[in-house]
CSV table of C-alpha atoms in Angstrom, one decimal:
chain,number,residue,atom,x,y,z
A,1,MET,CA,-97.4,8.5,-11.1
A,2,ALA,CA,-95.2,11.4,-9.9
A,3,GLY,CA,-95.7,12.9,-6.5
A,4,TYR,CA,-97.0,16.2,-7.7
A,5,GLU,CA,-99.7,14.4,-9.7
A,6,TYR,CA,-101.0,12.8,-6.5
A,7,LEU,CA,-101.1,16.3,-5.0
A,8,ILE,CA,-103.0,17.5,-8.1
A,9,MET,CA,-105.6,14.7,-7.7
A,10,LEU,CA,-105.8,15.5,-4.0
A,11,GLY,CA,-106.4,19.1,-5.0
A,12,PHE,CA,-109.3,18.0,-7.3
A,13,VAL,CA,-110.9,16.1,-4.4
A,14,LEU,CA,-110.5,19.1,-2.2
A,15,VAL,CA,-112.2,21.2,-4.9
A,16,PHE,CA,-115.1,18.8,-5.8
A,17,VAL,CA,-116.1,17.7,-2.2
A,18,PRO,CA,-116.6,21.3,-0.8
A,19,SER,CA,-118.4,22.3,-4.0
A,20,TYR,CA,-120.9,19.4,-3.6
A,21,VAL,CA,-121.3,20.1,0.1
A,22,GLY,CA,-122.2,23.7,-0.6
A,23,MET,CA,-124.6,22.7,-3.4
A,24,TRP,CA,-126.3,20.2,-1.0
A,25,LYS,CA,-127.0,23.1,1.4
A,26,LEU,CA,-128.2,25.4,-1.3
A,27,PHE,CA,-130.7,22.7,-2.5
A,28,GLU,CA,-132.0,22.4,1.1
A,29,LYS,CA,-132.4,26.2,1.3
A,30,ALA,CA,-134.4,26.1,-1.9
A,31,GLY,CA,-136.7,23.5,-0.4
A,32,GLU,CA,-135.2,20.4,-2.2
A,33,PRO,CA,-133.6,17.4,-0.5
A,34,GLY,CA,-129.8,17.9,-0.6
A,35,TRP,CA,-129.1,14.4,-1.8
A,36,LYS,CA,-130.6,15.3,-5.2
A,37,SER,CA,-127.6,17.5,-5.9
A,38,LEU,CA,-125.4,14.4,-6.0
A,39,ILE,CA,-127.3,12.5,-8.7
A,40,PRO,CA,-125.9,13.1,-12.2
A,41,ILE,CA,-128.4,14.5,-14.8
A,42,TYR,CA,-131.3,14.4,-12.2
A,43,GLY,CA,-129.5,16.8,-10.0
A,44,GLN,CA,-129.0,19.2,-12.9
A,45,ILE,CA,-132.7,19.0,-13.7
A,46,VAL,CA,-133.6,19.9,-10.2
A,47,LEU,CA,-131.1,22.8,-10.3
A,48,LEU,CA,-132.8,24.1,-13.4
A,49,LYS,CA,-136.1,24.0,-11.6
A,50,ILE,CA,-134.6,26.0,-8.7
A,51,VAL,CA,-133.4,28.8,-10.9
A,52,GLY,CA,-136.5,28.8,-13.0
A,53,ARG,CA,-135.2,27.4,-16.3
A,54,PRO,CA,-137.0,24.7,-18.2
A,55,TRP,CA,-135.9,21.1,-17.6
A,56,SER,CA,-135.3,20.6,-21.3
A,57,TRP,CA,-132.1,22.7,-20.9
A,58,ILE,CA,-130.5,19.5,-19.7
A,59,PHE,CA,-130.0,18.6,-23.3
A,60,TYR,CA,-128.2,21.9,-24.0
A,61,LEU,CA,-125.8,21.1,-21.1
A,62,LEU,CA,-124.7,17.9,-22.9
A,63,ILE,CA,-123.6,19.8,-26.1
A,64,PRO,CA,-119.9,20.5,-26.3
A,65,VAL,CA,-119.0,24.2,-26.0
A,66,ILE,CA,-122.6,25.3,-25.8
A,67,GLY,CA,-123.0,23.2,-22.7
A,68,GLN,CA,-120.1,25.1,-21.1
A,69,ILE,CA,-121.7,28.4,-21.7
A,70,ILE,CA,-125.1,27.3,-20.5
A,71,ALA,CA,-123.6,25.8,-17.4
A,72,ILE,CA,-121.9,29.0,-16.4
A,73,GLY,CA,-125.2,30.9,-17.1
A,74,VAL,CA,-127.0,28.5,-14.8
A,75,VAL,CA,-124.5,29.2,-12.0
A,76,ALA,CA,-125.2,32.9,-12.5
A,77,ASP,CA,-128.9,32.2,-12.2
A,78,LEU,CA,-128.3,30.2,-9.0
A,79,LEU,CA,-126.5,33.1,-7.4
A,80,LYS,CA,-129.2,35.5,-8.5
A,81,SER,CA,-131.8,33.2,-6.9
A,82,PHE,CA,-130.0,33.8,-3.6
A,83,GLY,CA,-129.6,37.5,-4.0
A,84,LYS,CA,-126.0,37.5,-5.3
A,85,GLU,CA,-126.0,39.2,-8.7
A,86,LYS,CA,-122.9,41.4,-8.8
A,87,VAL,CA,-120.3,40.5,-11.3
A,88,HIS,CA,-117.5,39.8,-8.8
A,89,GLN,CA,-119.9,37.4,-6.9
A,90,ILE,CA,-120.7,35.4,-10.0
A,91,ALA,CA,-117.1,35.3,-11.0
A,92,ALA,CA,-116.1,34.0,-7.5
A,93,ALA,CA,-118.7,31.2,-7.8
A,94,VAL,CA,-117.5,30.2,-11.3
A,95,VAL,CA,-113.8,30.2,-10.5
A,96,PHE,CA,-113.9,29.2,-6.8
A,97,PRO,CA,-117.0,27.1,-6.4
A,98,PHE,CA,-115.3,25.1,-3.6
A,99,ILE,CA,-115.1,28.2,-1.5
A,100,TYR,CA,-118.2,30.2,-2.6
A,101,PHE,CA,-120.8,27.5,-2.6
A,102,PRO,CA,-120.0,26.3,1.0
A,103,TYR,CA,-120.0,30.0,2.1
A,104,MET,CA,-123.5,30.5,0.6
A,105,GLY,CA,-124.8,27.2,1.9
A,106,PHE,CA,-123.8,27.8,5.5
A,107,ALA,CA,-124.2,31.6,5.7
A,108,LYS,CA,-127.4,32.3,7.7
A,109,ASP,CA,-128.0,35.6,6.0
A,110,VAL,CA,-128.1,34.0,2.5
A,111,LYS,CA,-131.6,32.9,1.7
A,112,TYR,CA,-133.4,31.6,-1.3
A,113,LYS,CA,-135.5,34.4,-2.9
A,114,GLY,CA,-137.1,32.4,-5.7
A,115,PRO,CA,-136.2,31.5,-9.2
A,116,ALA,CA,-133.9,34.0,-10.9
A,117,THR,CA,-136.2,34.3,-13.9
A,118,GLN,CA,-139.1,35.5,-11.6
A,119,ILE,CA,-137.3,38.0,-9.4
A,120,HIS,CA,-135.6,39.9,-12.2
A,121,GLY,CA,-138.7,40.8,-14.2
A,122,GLU,CA,-137.5,44.3,-14.6
A,123,LYS,CA,-134.8,43.1,-17.1
A,124,SER,CA,-135.9,42.2,-20.6
A,125,THR,CA,-135.2,38.6,-21.7
A,126,ARG,CA,-132.8,39.9,-24.3
A,127,GLN,CA,-130.8,41.9,-21.7
A,128,GLU,CA,-130.7,39.0,-19.3
A,129,TRP,CA,-129.5,36.6,-21.9
A,130,THR,CA,-126.9,39.0,-23.3
A,131,GLU,CA,-125.4,39.5,-19.8
A,132,ALA,CA,-125.5,35.8,-19.0
A,133,ILE,CA,-124.0,34.6,-22.3
A,134,GLY,CA,-121.3,37.4,-22.3
A,135,PHE,CA,-120.1,36.5,-18.8
A,136,ALA,CA,-120.2,32.8,-19.5
A,137,VAL,CA,-118.2,33.1,-22.7
A,138,ILE,CA,-115.5,35.2,-20.9
A,139,ALA,CA,-115.3,32.7,-18.0
A,140,ALA,CA,-115.3,29.6,-20.2
A,141,THR,CA,-112.6,31.1,-22.4
A,142,LEU,CA,-110.3,31.9,-19.5
A,143,ILE,CA,-110.8,28.5,-17.9
A,144,ARG,CA,-110.2,26.8,-21.3
A,145,TRP,CA,-107.1,28.9,-22.0
A,146,LEU,CA,-105.5,28.9,-18.5
A,147,ILE,CA,-106.4,25.7,-16.7
A,148,MET,CA,-108.2,22.8,-18.5
A,149,GLU,CA,-109.6,22.0,-21.9
A,150,ALA,CA,-111.9,19.1,-22.9
A,151,TYR,CA,-110.9,16.9,-25.8
A,152,THR,CA,-112.4,13.9,-27.5
A,153,ILE,CA,-110.4,10.9,-28.9
A,154,PRO,CA,-111.5,10.6,-32.5
A,155,THR,CA,-109.1,7.9,-33.8
A,156,PRO,CA,-107.7,4.5,-32.5
A,157,SER,CA,-104.0,5.6,-32.6
A,158,MET,CA,-103.7,5.4,-28.8
A,159,GLU,CA,-105.7,2.2,-28.2
A,160,ASN,CA,-106.0,0.5,-25.8
A,161,SER,CA,-104.6,3.2,-23.5
A,162,LEU,CA,-107.2,5.7,-24.8
A,163,LEU,CA,-110.3,4.6,-26.7
A,164,VAL,CA,-112.3,6.2,-29.5
A,165,GLY,CA,-115.1,8.0,-27.7
A,166,ASP,CA,-113.0,8.9,-24.5
A,167,PHE,CA,-113.7,12.4,-23.3
A,168,LEU,CA,-110.7,13.8,-21.4
A,169,PHE,CA,-109.5,16.9,-19.7
A,170,VAL,CA,-106.1,18.2,-20.8
A,171,SER,CA,-104.1,20.2,-18.2
A,172,LYS,CA,-102.7,23.5,-19.6
A,173,PHE,CA,-100.9,24.4,-16.4
A,174,HIS,CA,-98.6,21.3,-16.3
A,175,TYR,CA,-96.3,22.6,-19.1
A,176,GLY,CA,-97.5,26.2,-18.9
A,177,THR,CA,-100.2,27.9,-20.9
A,178,ARG,CA,-99.3,29.4,-24.2
A,179,THR,CA,-100.3,32.9,-25.2
A,180,THR,CA,-102.2,33.2,-28.5
A,181,THR,CA,-100.7,34.5,-31.7
A,182,THR,CA,-104.0,35.4,-33.2
A,183,PRO,CA,-106.0,37.6,-30.7
A,184,LEU,CA,-108.7,38.3,-33.4
A,185,GLN,CA,-110.6,35.0,-32.9
A,186,ILE,CA,-114.1,34.0,-32.0
A,187,PRO,CA,-114.0,32.7,-28.4
A,188,LEU,CA,-114.3,28.9,-27.8
A,189,THR,CA,-113.5,28.1,-31.4
A,190,HIS,CA,-110.4,26.4,-32.9
A,191,GLN,CA,-109.9,26.6,-36.7
A,192,LYS,CA,-113.4,27.1,-38.1
A,193,ILE,CA,-116.7,28.7,-36.9
A,194,TRP,CA,-118.9,25.9,-35.7
A,195,PHE,CA,-120.6,23.8,-38.4
A,196,THR,CA,-119.0,25.8,-41.2
A,197,ASN,CA,-115.8,26.0,-43.2
A,198,VAL,CA,-115.4,29.7,-42.4
A,199,PRO,CA,-112.1,30.5,-40.5
A,200,SER,CA,-112.7,31.6,-36.9
A,201,TYR,CA,-109.8,34.0,-36.8
A,202,LEU,CA,-108.2,36.9,-38.6
A,203,GLU,CA,-104.4,37.4,-39.0
A,204,TRP,CA,-104.6,41.2,-39.2
A,205,VAL,CA,-102.9,41.2,-35.8
A,206,LYS,CA,-100.1,38.7,-35.1
A,207,LEU,CA,-98.4,38.5,-31.8
A,208,PRO,CA,-95.3,36.6,-30.6
A,209,GLN,CA,-96.0,33.5,-28.6
A,210,TYR,CA,-95.0,33.0,-25.0
A,211,ARG,CA,-95.4,30.3,-22.5
A,212,LEU,CA,-96.4,31.0,-18.9
A,213,PRO,CA,-94.5,29.1,-16.2
A,214,GLY,CA,-95.7,25.5,-15.7
A,215,ILE,CA,-95.3,22.9,-12.9
A,216,SER,CA,-93.3,20.4,-15.0
A,217,LYS,CA,-91.6,19.8,-18.2
A,218,VAL,CA,-92.6,17.3,-20.9
A,219,LYS,CA,-91.2,13.9,-19.8
A,220,ARG,CA,-90.8,10.5,-21.4
A,221,GLU,CA,-94.0,8.4,-21.2
A,222,ASP,CA,-96.2,11.5,-20.8
A,223,VAL,CA,-99.4,11.4,-22.9
A,224,VAL,CA,-99.3,14.8,-24.6
A,225,VAL,CA,-101.7,16.9,-26.7
A,226,PHE,CA,-99.9,19.0,-29.3
A,227,ASN,CA,-100.5,20.9,-32.5
A,228,VAL,CA,-99.4,18.5,-35.3
A,229,PRO,CA,-96.6,20.4,-37.3
A,230,PRO,CA,-96.9,19.4,-41.0
A,231,LYS,CA,-99.1,21.5,-43.2
A,232,GLY,CA,-100.3,18.4,-44.9
A,233,LEU,CA,-102.0,17.2,-41.7
A,234,ASN,CA,-103.7,20.5,-41.3
A,235,ASP,CA,-106.0,20.3,-44.4
A,236,GLY,CA,-103.1,21.8,-46.4
A,237,ILE,CA,-103.6,25.1,-44.6
A,238,ASP,CA,-100.8,27.1,-43.0
A,239,TYR,CA,-102.5,27.7,-39.7
A,240,PRO,CA,-100.9,29.7,-36.9
A,241,VAL,CA,-99.1,27.3,-34.5
A,242,ASP,CA,-101.8,27.4,-31.8
A,243,LEU,CA,-104.6,26.7,-34.3
A,244,LYS,CA,-103.1,23.7,-36.0
A,245,THR,CA,-104.9,20.3,-35.6
A,246,ASN,CA,-104.7,18.7,-32.2
A,247,TYR,CA,-103.1,15.3,-31.9
A,248,ILE,CA,-102.6,13.1,-28.8
A,249,LYS,CA,-99.6,10.7,-28.5
A,250,ARG,CA,-97.1,9.4,-26.0
A,251,CYS,CA,-93.8,11.2,-25.7
A,252,VAL,CA,-91.2,8.5,-26.1
A,253,ALA,CA,-88.1,10.8,-26.4
A,254,VAL,CA,-87.3,14.3,-25.3
A,255,ALA,CA,-84.8,16.9,-26.5
A,256,GLY,CA,-81.2,15.5,-26.4
A,257,ASP,CA,-82.2,11.9,-26.4
A,258,THR,CA,-81.1,9.3,-29.0
A,259,LEU,CA,-84.0,7.1,-30.0
A,260,SER,CA,-83.8,3.6,-31.6
A,261,ILE,CA,-86.5,1.0,-32.3
A,262,LYS,CA,-85.3,-2.5,-32.7
A,263,ASP,CA,-87.9,-5.3,-33.4
A,264,GLN,CA,-90.7,-3.0,-32.0
A,265,GLN,CA,-88.8,-2.3,-28.7
A,266,VAL,CA,-88.0,1.4,-28.1
A,267,TYR,CA,-84.6,2.2,-26.8
A,268,ILE,CA,-83.6,5.7,-25.4
A,269,ASN,CA,-79.9,6.3,-25.1
A,270,GLY,CA,-79.3,2.6,-25.5
A,271,VAL,CA,-81.7,1.6,-22.6
A,272,ALA,CA,-85.0,-0.2,-23.3
A,273,SER,CA,-88.0,2.0,-22.6
A,274,PRO,CA,-90.9,0.9,-20.4
A,275,VAL,CA,-93.7,-0.7,-22.6
A,276,PRO,CA,-97.1,0.9,-22.2
A,277,PRO,CA,-99.3,-1.8,-20.6
A,278,GLU,CA,-102.0,-1.4,-23.3
A,279,ILE,CA,-99.7,-1.3,-26.3
A,280,GLN,CA,-101.1,-2.8,-29.5
A,281,PHE,CA,-99.6,-4.2,-32.6
A,282,SER,CA,-101.0,-5.7,-35.9
A,283,TYR,CA,-101.8,-9.4,-36.2
A,284,LEU,CA,-103.0,-11.5,-39.1
A,285,ILE,CA,-105.9,-13.7,-38.1
A,286,LEU,CA,-107.2,-16.7,-40.1
A,287,SER,CA,-110.6,-18.2,-39.1
A,288,ASP,CA,-112.8,-20.9,-40.4
A,289,GLY,CA,-115.4,-18.4,-41.6
A,290,PRO,CA,-116.6,-14.8,-41.0
A,291,ILE,CA,-116.5,-13.8,-37.3
A,292,SER,CA,-119.8,-12.3,-36.2
A,293,GLU,CA,-120.0,-8.8,-34.9
A,294,ARG,CA,-121.4,-10.3,-31.7
A,295,ASN,CA,-118.2,-12.4,-31.2
A,296,LEU,CA,-116.0,-9.5,-32.1
A,297,SER,CA,-117.8,-7.3,-29.6
A,298,ALA,CA,-117.5,-10.0,-26.9
A,299,LEU,CA,-113.7,-9.9,-27.4
A,300,GLY,CA,-113.8,-6.2,-26.7
A,301,LEU,CA,-113.1,-5.3,-30.4
A,302,SER,CA,-114.7,-2.3,-32.0
A,303,VAL,CA,-114.8,-1.5,-35.7
A,304,GLU,CA,-111.6,0.5,-35.3
A,305,ASP,CA,-109.7,-2.6,-34.1
A,306,TYR,CA,-109.9,-4.8,-37.2
A,307,GLN,CA,-110.2,-5.0,-41.0
A,308,GLU,CA,-111.8,-8.0,-42.8
A,309,HIS,CA,-109.8,-9.2,-45.9
A,310,GLY,CA,-112.3,-11.8,-46.9
A,311,ARG,CA,-112.0,-15.4,-48.0
A,312,GLN,CA,-108.5,-16.5,-49.0
A,313,GLY,CA,-107.5,-19.2,-51.6
A,314,ASP,CA,-107.5,-21.9,-49.0
A,315,GLY,CA,-111.0,-21.1,-47.9
A,316,LYS,CA,-110.0,-19.4,-44.6
A,317,PHE,CA,-111.2,-15.9,-43.8
A,318,ALA,CA,-108.5,-13.4,-43.1
A,319,TYR,CA,-108.6,-10.4,-40.7
A,320,GLN,CA,-106.1,-7.8,-39.7
A,321,MET,CA,-106.5,-6.9,-36.0
A,322,TRP,CA,-104.7,-4.4,-33.8
A,323,LEU,CA,-104.4,-6.2,-30.5
A,324,THR,CA,-102.6,-6.2,-27.1
A,325,LYS,CA,-100.5,-9.2,-26.6
A,326,SER,CA,-102.9,-10.6,-23.9
A,327,ARG,CA,-105.9,-10.2,-26.2
A,328,ALA,CA,-104.0,-11.9,-29.1
A,329,GLU,CA,-103.4,-14.9,-26.7
A,330,GLU,CA,-107.0,-15.0,-25.8
A,331,ILE,CA,-108.1,-15.0,-29.5
A,332,LYS,CA,-105.6,-17.8,-30.3
A,333,THR,CA,-107.5,-20.2,-28.0
A,334,LEU,CA,-110.9,-19.8,-29.8
A,335,PRO,CA,-112.0,-23.0,-31.6
A,336,TYR,CA,-112.7,-21.2,-34.9
A,337,ILE,CA,-109.3,-19.5,-35.1
A,338,ARG,CA,-106.8,-21.4,-37.3
A,339,ALA,CA,-103.8,-19.2,-37.2
A,340,ILE,CA,-102.6,-15.9,-35.7
A,341,GLU,CA,-99.4,-14.2,-36.7
A,342,ALA,CA,-97.8,-11.1,-35.3
A,343,GLN,CA,-97.0,-8.8,-38.3
A,344,LYS,CA,-93.5,-7.3,-38.6
A,345,ARG,CA,-92.9,-4.0,-40.4
A,346,ILE,CA,-89.6,-4.4,-42.3
A,347,HIS,CA,-90.2,-1.7,-45.0
A,348,ASP,CA,-92.7,1.1,-44.5
A,349,GLU,CA,-92.9,3.6,-47.2
A,350,GLY,CA,-93.4,7.0,-45.7
A,351,THR,CA,-91.3,6.9,-42.5
A,352,ILE,CA,-88.8,9.7,-42.1
A,353,PRO,CA,-86.3,10.8,-43.3
A,354,TYR,CA,-87.4,12.0,-46.7
A,355,SER,CA,-84.4,12.4,-49.0
A,356,SER,CA,-83.4,11.7,-52.6
A,357,TYR,CA,-80.9,9.0,-51.5
A,358,TYR,CA,-83.1,7.3,-49.0
A,359,ASP,CA,-83.2,3.6,-50.0
A,360,TRP,CA,-86.2,1.6,-48.9
A,361,TYR,CA,-85.3,-1.9,-50.2
A,362,GLY,CA,-81.5,-1.8,-50.5
A,363,GLY,CA,-79.7,-1.7,-53.8
A,364,PRO,CA,-76.4,-1.6,-55.5
A,365,ASP,CA,-75.2,1.5,-53.6
A,366,SER,CA,-74.1,0.1,-50.2
A,367,THR,CA,-73.3,3.6,-48.9
A,368,ARG,CA,-77.0,4.7,-48.9
A,369,LEU,CA,-78.4,5.5,-45.4
A,370,PHE,CA,-81.6,5.2,-43.5
A,371,ARG,CA,-83.3,1.9,-44.2
A,372,TRP,CA,-85.8,2.5,-41.5
A,373,SER,CA,-89.4,1.2,-40.7
A,374,THR,CA,-91.9,1.6,-38.0
A,375,ASP,CA,-90.5,-1.5,-36.2
A,376,ASN,CA,-86.8,-0.8,-36.8
A,377,PHE,CA,-86.0,2.8,-36.7
A,378,GLY,CA,-83.1,5.1,-36.0
A,379,PRO,CA,-80.8,5.7,-34.2
A,380,LEU,CA,-82.1,9.3,-34.3
A,381,TRP,CA,-81.0,12.2,-32.1
A,382,ILE,CA,-83.7,14.5,-30.9
A,383,PRO,CA,-82.8,18.3,-31.4
A,384,LYS,CA,-82.2,20.2,-28.2
A,385,GLU,CA,-82.2,24.0,-27.7
A,386,GLY,CA,-78.6,25.3,-27.8
A,387,ALA,CA,-77.2,22.1,-29.3
A,388,THR,CA,-75.1,22.5,-32.5
A,389,ILE,CA,-74.8,20.1,-35.5
A,390,ASN,CA,-72.6,20.0,-38.5
A,391,ILE,CA,-74.4,20.5,-41.8
A,392,ASP,CA,-74.0,17.8,-44.4
A,393,LYS,CA,-76.1,15.6,-46.6
A,394,SER,CA,-77.0,13.3,-43.8
A,395,THR,CA,-77.9,15.9,-41.2
A,396,LEU,CA,-80.0,17.8,-43.7
A,397,ALA,CA,-82.0,14.7,-44.5
A,398,LEU,CA,-82.8,14.3,-40.8
A,399,TYR,CA,-83.1,17.9,-39.7
A,400,GLY,CA,-83.4,20.1,-42.8
A,401,THR,CA,-87.2,20.3,-42.7
A,402,THR,CA,-87.1,21.1,-39.0
A,403,ILE,CA,-84.6,23.9,-39.5
A,404,LYS,CA,-86.5,25.4,-42.4
A,405,LEU,CA,-90.1,25.2,-41.1
A,406,TYR,CA,-90.2,25.1,-37.3
A,407,ASP,CA,-87.0,26.6,-35.8
A,408,HIS,CA,-88.1,30.3,-36.4
A,409,ASN,CA,-85.8,31.0,-39.3
A,410,LYS,CA,-86.5,33.1,-42.3
A,411,ASN,CA,-85.2,32.8,-45.9
A,412,VAL,CA,-84.0,29.2,-45.5
A,413,LYS,CA,-82.9,27.3,-48.6
A,414,ILE,CA,-81.7,23.8,-48.9
A,415,ASP,CA,-79.7,23.0,-52.1
A,416,GLY,CA,-78.3,19.4,-52.2
A,417,ASP,CA,-76.1,19.1,-49.1
A,418,LYS,CA,-75.9,22.9,-48.6
A,419,LEU,CA,-77.9,25.0,-46.2
A,420,PHE,CA,-78.4,28.8,-46.8
A,421,ILE,CA,-80.0,31.2,-44.3
A,422,ASP,CA,-80.6,34.7,-45.5
A,423,GLY,CA,-78.5,33.9,-48.5
A,424,GLN,CA,-75.5,32.9,-46.5
A,425,PRO,CA,-74.1,29.3,-46.5
A,426,VAL,CA,-74.2,27.6,-43.1
A,427,THR,CA,-71.8,24.8,-42.2
A,428,SER,CA,-73.1,24.3,-38.6
A,429,TYR,CA,-76.5,25.0,-37.0
A,430,THR,CA,-77.6,25.7,-33.4
A,431,PHE,CA,-81.2,24.8,-32.6
A,432,LYS,CA,-83.4,27.5,-31.1
A,433,GLN,CA,-85.9,25.3,-29.2
A,434,ASN,CA,-86.5,21.8,-27.9
A,435,TYR,CA,-88.2,19.0,-29.8
A,436,TYR,CA,-89.9,15.8,-28.9
A,437,PHE,CA,-90.7,12.4,-30.5
A,438,MET,CA,-94.3,11.2,-30.2
A,439,MET,CA,-95.7,7.8,-30.9
A,440,GLY,CA,-99.1,6.2,-30.5
A,441,ASP,CA,-99.6,3.2,-28.3
A,442,ASN,CA,-101.4,1.4,-31.2
A,443,ARG,CA,-97.9,1.1,-32.8
A,444,HIS,CA,-99.0,-0.3,-36.2
A,445,ASN,CA,-102.0,2.0,-36.5
A,446,SER,CA,-100.7,5.4,-35.6
A,447,LEU,CA,-99.6,8.4,-37.8
A,448,ASP,CA,-96.9,9.8,-35.6
A,449,SER,CA,-93.3,11.1,-35.4
A,450,ARG,CA,-92.0,8.1,-37.3
A,451,PHE,CA,-93.8,9.5,-40.3
A,452,TRP,CA,-93.7,13.2,-40.0
A,453,GLY,CA,-90.9,14.1,-37.6
A,454,PHE,CA,-90.4,16.0,-34.4
A,455,VAL,CA,-92.8,18.1,-32.3
A,456,PRO,CA,-91.5,21.5,-31.6
A,457,GLU,CA,-91.8,22.8,-28.0
A,458,ASP,CA,-94.0,25.7,-29.1
A,459,HIS,CA,-96.5,23.2,-30.5
A,460,ILE,CA,-97.1,21.5,-27.1
A,461,VAL,CA,-100.6,22.1,-25.8
A,462,GLY,CA,-100.9,20.2,-22.5
A,463,LYS,CA,-100.8,17.0,-20.7
A,464,ALA,CA,-103.7,14.5,-21.0
A,465,PHE,CA,-104.9,14.2,-17.4
A,466,PHE,CA,-108.0,12.1,-16.8
A,467,ILE,CA,-111.1,10.7,-18.6
A,468,TRP,CA,-114.4,12.2,-17.4
A,469,LEU,CA,-116.7,10.3,-19.9
A,470,SER,CA,-116.4,7.5,-22.4
A,471,VAL,CA,-118.9,6.6,-25.0
A,472,ASP,CA,-118.8,3.6,-27.3
A,473,LYS,CA,-120.9,4.6,-30.3
A,474,GLY,CA,-120.7,1.1,-31.8
A,475,SER,CA,-122.5,-0.5,-28.8
A,476,GLY,CA,-126.1,-0.8,-28.1
A,477,LEU,CA,-127.8,1.9,-26.0
A,478,ALA,CA,-127.6,-0.1,-22.8
A,479,ASN,CA,-123.8,-0.5,-23.1
A,480,ARG,CA,-122.9,2.7,-24.8
A,481,ILE,CA,-121.4,4.4,-21.7
A,482,ARG,CA,-118.2,2.8,-20.5
A,483,TRP,CA,-118.7,3.4,-16.8
A,484,ASN,CA,-115.4,1.8,-15.8
A,485,ARG,CA,-113.5,4.6,-17.5
A,486,PHE,CA,-115.1,7.5,-15.6
A,487,PHE,CA,-112.4,9.6,-13.9
A,488,LYS,CA,-109.6,7.3,-14.9
A,489,LEU,CA,-106.2,8.8,-14.7
A,490,ILE,CA,-104.2,8.7,-18.0
A,491,LYS,CA,-100.9,6.9,-17.7
């Protein structure tokens, strides 16, 4: 981990510890033992009691988006319970709790005045809720846009580095926050209004996109959240860039690199890249009979990690499993396993580049190019801002789509081996922004840059930072929470 990331983690410690110390003192001032503030869930229930809200609100706090709004409203209630109800005071507590909570906790003139819901009877319930929700939405929107945003892992493309059901925070300030292109949007939404198919934005006003200064650039091996470029992966809808569907992958090559994959090993500029410790590939497993769900679960496999292909002609049962090398070795030793074979991907229909002369399986024309697969790919140069390429049939096959759709050009036409911009033929082209090549750590079960191409710099959202919760929906209630993944740094 880079030195600045250690500093960031130290910063988080310096934020959380003073905040909890301050909360401990506020609990004591309200007549509750301070230690209760440190206990997850129970501490929040006691806090709701202090501010005069029903304990059942704890369930609202667990709901994504709604929970963020309610939490900020509870902070506002807490300050009102101690006589602090001005907007700048509430804003200070929300944005700088590590300063404001200790100040309130240790200040002798700050005293508990009773539940906020009782000492503000002069305000109607409607007025109180309107103020609280309005402030909470503004605060949550600013935090989500400028600093951190919570995401959930929905697919197994990054397993075992990231698991389905991991909840993680993504840092916006690492690479710099982007300004929005669609200001007419319902706060705290992405593409649609919650629980509907109604768009959450209007394109009546469209702004140019800018990126604020960040503390680092996208680097090889970073785990990155980005807006996936192709329209086909966005429900066929041409969303504005910052509203395209979010993907999470590992950056394996940055602008200016030349990438190759040979027998599953990634090479950058001719040098073998580090292999992610939890990298997975596909294996064919033959067993004496069906493997029970209990045995599969005991091996640490969830429903996303395998597919049953049923009984084969020789009576054996076949499974396709996506495994780390160590787990494959473990499975090989089981008495009911008859064979295990690492699968090689020689020909994969669908990998880039797409062109009329792209030959999947060889053929009589030996001059054809690009017989690539997920395991044997490239060499492929990654476009870099300011770099110039000659335009011919080969470069258009590799970069034509990027030039046409993502490099901020208008009136682009590709005709055979010719490129036209604004009706004029172009024999060389200079790229206007940087691009990146992203791959999932579950290398045989990931829809990534090998299939749809480069990620433009203006599609980068942020850096995946740490896991704050992990839920295994396929496990029983007692084992549903993966406690060992709490606050795990993402590497």
